[in-house]
Amino acid sequence: MTELNLEIAKKMIEQAEEKAKEIKIPMVITIVDGGGNLLACHRMDQSLLASIDISQNKAWTAVALQMPTSQLYDAVQPGGELFGINTTNNGKIVVFGGGIPIKSGDRIIGGIGVSGGSVAEDTEVAEAGLV
């Protein structure tokens, strides 16, 4: 895969949703392109309304900072080199797991963000969505 499009995004969402169903947690799954622009957002029945914004921001953060959101946790603690970064970019930066860049080779072509469960569950579902 060299480029991300809606067809691929739908397949990724389908894979992620299967994992969410398997662990019995309703999730919101978002795919953004390499510029952080929304390609697709899927809200499973009974998922939390707050998870819509959170999943979109996780996907955006993964692209904007070119790393999984889980890698930010230690750096944003008081005294950490990125302490307070979550207050920038109109509060869009998410500093806990569930957002992962989508890569083609070494190039980031998009991001997936998942919200609705624990951080570990969100991360597990996001990883399942990677094609």
mmCIF file with all atom_site columns, C-alpha atoms in Angstrom:
data_model
loop_
_atom_site.group_PDB
_atom_site.id
_atom_site.type_symbol
_atom_site.label_atom_id
_atom_site.label_alt_id
_atom_site.label_comp_id
_atom_site.label_asym_id
_atom_site.label_entity_id
_atom_site.label_seq_id
_atom_site.pdbx_PDB_ins_code
_atom_site.Cartn_x
_atom_site.Cartn_y
_atom_site.Cartn_z
_atom_site.occupancy
_atom_site.B_iso_or_equiv
_atom_site.pdbx_formal_charge
_atom_site.auth_seq_id
_atom_site.auth_comp_id
_atom_site.auth_asym_id
_atom_site.auth_atom_id
_atom_site.pdbx_PDB_model_num
ATOM 1   C CA . MET A 1 1   ? 0.000   0.000   0.000  1.00 0.00 ? 1   MET A CA 1
ATOM 2   C CA . THR A 1 2   ? 1.524   3.307   -1.065 1.00 0.00 ? 2   THR A CA 1
ATOM 3   C CA . GLU A 1 3   ? -1.480  5.580   -0.648 1.00 0.00 ? 3   GLU A CA 1
ATOM 4   C CA . LEU A 1 4   ? -4.461  5.565   1.663  1.00 0.00 ? 4   LEU A CA 1
ATOM 5   C CA . ASN A 1 5   ? -7.951  5.907   0.210  1.00 0.00 ? 5   ASN A CA 1
ATOM 6   C CA . LEU A 1 6   ? -11.532 5.360   1.337  1.00 0.00 ? 6   LEU A CA 1
ATOM 7   C CA . GLU A 1 7   ? -11.622 1.755   0.144  1.00 0.00 ? 7   GLU A CA 1
ATOM 8   C CA . ILE A 1 8   ? -8.561  0.858   2.226  1.00 0.00 ? 8   ILE A CA 1
ATOM 9   C CA . ALA A 1 9   ? -9.857  2.895   5.171  1.00 0.00 ? 9   ALA A CA 1
ATOM 10  C CA . LYS A 1 10  ? -13.101 0.901   5.135  1.00 0.00 ? 10  LYS A CA 1
ATOM 11  C CA . LYS A 1 11  ? -11.151 -2.383  5.201  1.00 0.00 ? 11  LYS A CA 1
ATOM 12  C CA . MET A 1 12  ? -9.070  -1.141  8.122  1.00 0.00 ? 12  MET A CA 1
ATOM 13  C CA . ILE A 1 13  ? -12.202 -0.112  10.004 1.00 0.00 ? 13  ILE A CA 1
ATOM 14  C CA . GLU A 1 14  ? -13.768 -3.496  9.306  1.00 0.00 ? 14  GLU A CA 1
ATOM 15  C CA . GLN A 1 15  ? -10.719 -5.319  10.706 1.00 0.00 ? 15  GLN A CA 1
ATOM 16  C CA . ALA A 1 16  ? -10.638 -3.078  13.779 1.00 0.00 ? 16  ALA A CA 1
ATOM 17  C CA . GLU A 1 17  ? -14.367 -3.516  14.343 1.00 0.00 ? 17  GLU A CA 1
ATOM 18  C CA . GLU A 1 18  ? -14.005 -7.299  14.255 1.00 0.00 ? 18  GLU A CA 1
ATOM 19  C CA . LYS A 1 19  ? -11.461 -7.079  17.084 1.00 0.00 ? 19  LYS A CA 1
ATOM 20  C CA . ALA A 1 20  ? -13.723 -4.704  19.037 1.00 0.00 ? 20  ALA A CA 1
ATOM 21  C CA . LYS A 1 21  ? -16.598 -7.170  18.666 1.00 0.00 ? 21  LYS A CA 1
ATOM 22  C CA . GLU A 1 22  ? -14.329 -10.025 19.736 1.00 0.00 ? 22  GLU A CA 1
ATOM 23  C CA . ILE A 1 23  ? -13.436 -8.217  22.977 1.00 0.00 ? 23  ILE A CA 1
ATOM 24  C CA . LYS A 1 24  ? -17.058 -7.015  23.324 1.00 0.00 ? 24  LYS A CA 1
ATOM 25  C CA . ILE A 1 25  ? -16.298 -3.273  23.530 1.00 0.00 ? 25  ILE A CA 1
ATOM 26  C CA . PRO A 1 26  ? -18.143 -0.789  21.306 1.00 0.00 ? 26  PRO A CA 1
ATOM 27  C CA . MET A 1 27  ? -15.564 1.553   19.784 1.00 0.00 ? 27  MET A CA 1
ATOM 28  C CA . VAL A 1 28  ? -15.197 4.549   17.524 1.00 0.00 ? 28  VAL A CA 1
ATOM 29  C CA . ILE A 1 29  ? -12.604 3.960   14.804 1.00 0.00 ? 29  ILE A CA 1
ATOM 30  C CA . THR A 1 30  ? -11.150 6.818   12.749 1.00 0.00 ? 30  THR A CA 1
ATOM 31  C CA . ILE A 1 31  ? -8.824  6.840   9.756  1.00 0.00 ? 31  ILE A CA 1
ATOM 32  C CA . VAL A 1 32  ? -7.068  10.022  8.598  1.00 0.00 ? 32  VAL A CA 1
ATOM 33  C CA . ASP A 1 33  ? -4.820  10.586  5.597  1.00 0.00 ? 33  ASP A CA 1
ATOM 34  C CA . GLY A 1 34  ? -1.172  11.658  5.663  1.00 0.00 ? 34  GLY A CA 1
ATOM 35  C CA . GLY A 1 35  ? -2.195  15.278  6.197  1.00 0.00 ? 35  GLY A CA 1
ATOM 36  C CA . GLY A 1 36  ? -4.365  14.384  9.187  1.00 0.00 ? 36  GLY A CA 1
ATOM 37  C CA . ASN A 1 37  ? -7.579  14.908  7.194  1.00 0.00 ? 37  ASN A CA 1
ATOM 38  C CA . LEU A 1 38  ? -10.547 12.690  7.976  1.00 0.00 ? 38  LEU A CA 1
ATOM 39  C CA . LEU A 1 39  ? -11.039 9.781   5.584  1.00 0.00 ? 39  LEU A CA 1
ATOM 40  C CA . ALA A 1 40  ? -13.550 7.768   7.609  1.00 0.00 ? 40  ALA A CA 1
ATOM 41  C CA . CYS A 1 41  ? -15.019 7.584   11.092 1.00 0.00 ? 41  CYS A CA 1
ATOM 42  C CA . HIS A 1 42  ? -17.117 4.652   12.269 1.00 0.00 ? 42  HIS A CA 1
ATOM 43  C CA . ARG A 1 43  ? -19.091 4.676   15.506 1.00 0.00 ? 43  ARG A CA 1
ATOM 44  C CA . MET A 1 44  ? -20.239 1.267   16.670 1.00 0.00 ? 44  MET A CA 1
ATOM 45  C CA . ASP A 1 45  ? -23.653 1.034   18.318 1.00 0.00 ? 45  ASP A CA 1
ATOM 46  C CA . GLN A 1 46  ? -23.542 1.911   22.015 1.00 0.00 ? 46  GLN A CA 1
ATOM 47  C CA . SER A 1 47  ? -20.064 3.450   21.861 1.00 0.00 ? 47  SER A CA 1
ATOM 48  C CA . LEU A 1 48  ? -19.430 6.548   23.928 1.00 0.00 ? 48  LEU A CA 1
ATOM 49  C CA . LEU A 1 49  ? -20.183 9.901   22.294 1.00 0.00 ? 49  LEU A CA 1
ATOM 50  C CA . ALA A 1 50  ? -16.952 11.311  23.716 1.00 0.00 ? 50  ALA A CA 1
ATOM 51  C CA . SER A 1 51  ? -15.071 8.640   21.786 1.00 0.00 ? 51  SER A CA 1
ATOM 52  C CA . ILE A 1 52  ? -15.858 10.319  18.449 1.00 0.00 ? 52  ILE A CA 1
ATOM 53  C CA . ASP A 1 53  ? -13.666 13.345  19.145 1.00 0.00 ? 53  ASP A CA 1
ATOM 54  C CA . ILE A 1 54  ? -11.067 11.318  21.030 1.00 0.00 ? 54  ILE A CA 1
ATOM 55  C CA . SER A 1 55  ? -10.602 8.774   18.206 1.00 0.00 ? 55  SER A CA 1
ATOM 56  C CA . GLN A 1 56  ? -10.300 11.532  15.606 1.00 0.00 ? 56  GLN A CA 1
ATOM 57  C CA . ASN A 1 57  ? -7.732  13.349  17.719 1.00 0.00 ? 57  ASN A CA 1
ATOM 58  C CA . LYS A 1 58  ? -5.749  10.156  18.340 1.00 0.00 ? 58  LYS A CA 1
ATOM 59  C CA . ALA A 1 59  ? -5.512  9.519   14.589 1.00 0.00 ? 59  ALA A CA 1
ATOM 60  C CA . TRP A 1 60  ? -4.546  13.162  13.953 1.00 0.00 ? 60  TRP A CA 1
ATOM 61  C CA . THR A 1 61  ? -1.918  13.116  16.729 1.00 0.00 ? 61  THR A CA 1
ATOM 62  C CA . ALA A 1 62  ? -0.332  9.946   15.342 1.00 0.00 ? 62  ALA A CA 1
ATOM 63  C CA . VAL A 1 63  ? 0.151   11.714  12.004 1.00 0.00 ? 63  VAL A CA 1
ATOM 64  C CA . ALA A 1 64  ? 1.025   15.159  13.378 1.00 0.00 ? 64  ALA A CA 1
ATOM 65  C CA . LEU A 1 65  ? 3.721   13.846  15.726 1.00 0.00 ? 65  LEU A CA 1
ATOM 66  C CA . GLN A 1 66  ? 4.687   10.850  13.545 1.00 0.00 ? 66  GLN A CA 1
ATOM 67  C CA . MET A 1 67  ? 4.457   8.332   16.370 1.00 0.00 ? 67  MET A CA 1
ATOM 68  C CA . PRO A 1 68  ? 1.984   6.163   18.228 1.00 0.00 ? 68  PRO A CA 1
ATOM 69  C CA . THR A 1 69  ? 0.174   8.224   20.837 1.00 0.00 ? 69  THR A CA 1
ATOM 70  C CA . SER A 1 70  ? 1.239   5.707   23.488 1.00 0.00 ? 70  SER A CA 1
ATOM 71  C CA . GLN A 1 71  ? 4.836   6.920   23.120 1.00 0.00 ? 71  GLN A CA 1
ATOM 72  C CA . LEU A 1 72  ? 3.900   10.350  24.471 1.00 0.00 ? 72  LEU A CA 1
ATOM 73  C CA . TYR A 1 73  ? 2.843   9.290   27.961 1.00 0.00 ? 73  TYR A CA 1
ATOM 74  C CA . ASP A 1 74  ? 6.210   9.448   29.731 1.00 0.00 ? 74  ASP A CA 1
ATOM 75  C CA . ALA A 1 75  ? 7.331   12.658  28.004 1.00 0.00 ? 75  ALA A CA 1
ATOM 76  C CA . VAL A 1 76  ? 4.199   14.590  29.036 1.00 0.00 ? 76  VAL A CA 1
ATOM 77  C CA . GLN A 1 77  ? 4.408   13.907  32.765 1.00 0.00 ? 77  GLN A CA 1
ATOM 78  C CA . PRO A 1 78  ? 5.305   16.872  35.027 1.00 0.00 ? 78  PRO A CA 1
ATOM 79  C CA . GLY A 1 79  ? 8.971   17.606  34.455 1.00 0.00 ? 79  GLY A CA 1
ATOM 80  C CA . GLY A 1 80  ? 8.947   15.739  31.121 1.00 0.00 ? 80  GLY A CA 1
ATOM 81  C CA . GLU A 1 81  ? 10.306  17.404  28.006 1.00 0.00 ? 81  GLU A CA 1
ATOM 82  C CA . LEU A 1 82  ? 6.834   17.557  26.399 1.00 0.00 ? 82  LEU A CA 1
ATOM 83  C CA . PHE A 1 83  ? 4.858   18.489  29.517 1.00 0.00 ? 83  PHE A CA 1
ATOM 84  C CA . GLY A 1 84  ? 1.914   20.606  28.399 1.00 0.00 ? 84  GLY A CA 1
ATOM 85  C CA . ILE A 1 85  ? 1.978   19.628  24.721 1.00 0.00 ? 85  ILE A CA 1
ATOM 86  C CA . ASN A 1 86  ? -1.604  18.405  25.053 1.00 0.00 ? 86  ASN A CA 1
ATOM 87  C CA . THR A 1 87  ? -2.665  22.034  25.573 1.00 0.00 ? 87  THR A CA 1
ATOM 88  C CA . THR A 1 88  ? -1.353  23.043  22.136 1.00 0.00 ? 88  THR A CA 1
ATOM 89  C CA . ASN A 1 89  ? -3.101  22.697  18.770 1.00 0.00 ? 89  ASN A CA 1
ATOM 90  C CA . ASN A 1 90  ? -6.464  23.618  20.318 1.00 0.00 ? 90  ASN A CA 1
ATOM 91  C CA . GLY A 1 91  ? -6.233  20.603  22.631 1.00 0.00 ? 91  GLY A CA 1
ATOM 92  C CA . LYS A 1 92  ? -6.157  18.088  19.752 1.00 0.00 ? 92  LYS A CA 1
ATOM 93  C CA . ILE A 1 93  ? -3.033  16.275  20.909 1.00 0.00 ? 93  ILE A CA 1
ATOM 94  C CA . VAL A 1 94  ? -3.824  13.008  22.717 1.00 0.00 ? 94  VAL A CA 1
ATOM 95  C CA . VAL A 1 95  ? -1.087  11.691  24.997 1.00 0.00 ? 95  VAL A CA 1
ATOM 96  C CA . PHE A 1 96  ? -2.245  8.120   25.667 1.00 0.00 ? 96  PHE A CA 1
ATOM 97  C CA . GLY A 1 97  ? -2.525  5.000   23.529 1.00 0.00 ? 97  GLY A CA 1
ATOM 98  C CA . GLY A 1 98  ? -4.943  4.232   20.733 1.00 0.00 ? 98  GLY A CA 1
ATOM 99  C CA . GLY A 1 99  ? -3.507  6.307   17.886 1.00 0.00 ? 99  GLY A CA 1
ATOM 100 C CA . ILE A 1 100 ? -1.034  4.737   15.447 1.00 0.00 ? 100 ILE A CA 1
ATOM 101 C CA . PRO A 1 101 ? 0.546   6.080   12.260 1.00 0.00 ? 101 PRO A CA 1
ATOM 102 C CA . ILE A 1 102 ? -0.166  4.121   9.088  1.00 0.00 ? 102 ILE A CA 1
ATOM 103 C CA . LYS A 1 103 ? 3.024   3.626   7.087  1.00 0.00 ? 103 LYS A CA 1
ATOM 104 C CA . SER A 1 104 ? 4.072   2.641   3.616  1.00 0.00 ? 104 SER A CA 1
ATOM 105 C CA . GLY A 1 105 ? 7.699   1.697   4.076  1.00 0.00 ? 105 GLY A CA 1
ATOM 106 C CA . ASP A 1 106 ? 9.173   4.534   6.133  1.00 0.00 ? 106 ASP A CA 1
ATOM 107 C CA . ARG A 1 107 ? 6.589   7.086   4.949  1.00 0.00 ? 107 ARG A CA 1
ATOM 108 C CA . ILE A 1 108 ? 3.545   7.972   7.054  1.00 0.00 ? 108 ILE A CA 1
ATOM 109 C CA . ILE A 1 109 ? 0.465   7.898   4.841  1.00 0.00 ? 109 ILE A CA 1
ATOM 110 C CA . GLY A 1 110 ? -2.201  8.222   7.527  1.00 0.00 ? 110 GLY A CA 1
ATOM 111 C CA . GLY A 1 111 ? -3.276  7.388   11.028 1.00 0.00 ? 111 GLY A CA 1
ATOM 112 C CA . ILE A 1 112 ? -5.775  5.229   12.867 1.00 0.00 ? 112 ILE A CA 1
ATOM 113 C CA . GLY A 1 113 ? -7.377  6.292   16.124 1.00 0.00 ? 113 GLY A CA 1
ATOM 114 C CA . VAL A 1 114 ? -9.588  4.155   18.347 1.00 0.00 ? 114 VAL A CA 1
ATOM 115 C CA . SER A 1 115 ? -11.507 5.100   21.477 1.00 0.00 ? 115 SER A CA 1
ATOM 116 C CA . GLY A 1 116 ? -14.092 3.427   23.665 1.00 0.00 ? 116 GLY A CA 1
ATOM 117 C CA . GLY A 1 117 ? -12.280 1.028   25.947 1.00 0.00 ? 117 GLY A CA 1
ATOM 118 C CA . SER A 1 118 ? -9.237  1.089   28.160 1.00 0.00 ? 118 SER A CA 1
ATOM 119 C CA . VAL A 1 119 ? -5.995  2.399   26.681 1.00 0.00 ? 119 VAL A CA 1
ATOM 120 C CA . ALA A 1 120 ? -4.807  -1.194  26.190 1.00 0.00 ? 120 ALA A CA 1
ATOM 121 C CA . GLU A 1 121 ? -8.083  -2.175  24.474 1.00 0.00 ? 121 GLU A CA 1
ATOM 122 C CA . ASP A 1 122 ? -8.012  0.898   22.231 1.00 0.00 ? 122 ASP A CA 1
ATOM 123 C CA . THR A 1 123 ? -4.435  0.101   21.220 1.00 0.00 ? 123 THR A CA 1
ATOM 124 C CA . GLU A 1 124 ? -5.258  -3.552  20.558 1.00 0.00 ? 124 GLU A CA 1
ATOM 125 C CA . VAL A 1 125 ? -8.164  -2.593  18.288 1.00 0.00 ? 125 VAL A CA 1
ATOM 126 C CA . ALA A 1 126 ? -6.089  0.047   16.462 1.00 0.00 ? 126 ALA A CA 1
ATOM 127 C CA . GLU A 1 127 ? -3.337  -2.517  15.829 1.00 0.00 ? 127 GLU A CA 1
ATOM 128 C CA . ALA A 1 128 ? -5.930  -4.955  14.448 1.00 0.00 ? 128 ALA A CA 1
ATOM 129 C CA . GLY A 1 129 ? -6.969  -2.322  11.926 1.00 0.00 ? 129 GLY A CA 1
ATOM 130 C CA . LEU A 1 130 ? -3.543  -1.970  10.395 1.00 0.00 ? 130 LEU A CA 1
ATOM 131 C CA . VAL A 1 131 ? -3.536  -3.680  6.993  1.00 0.00 ? 131 VAL A CA 1
#
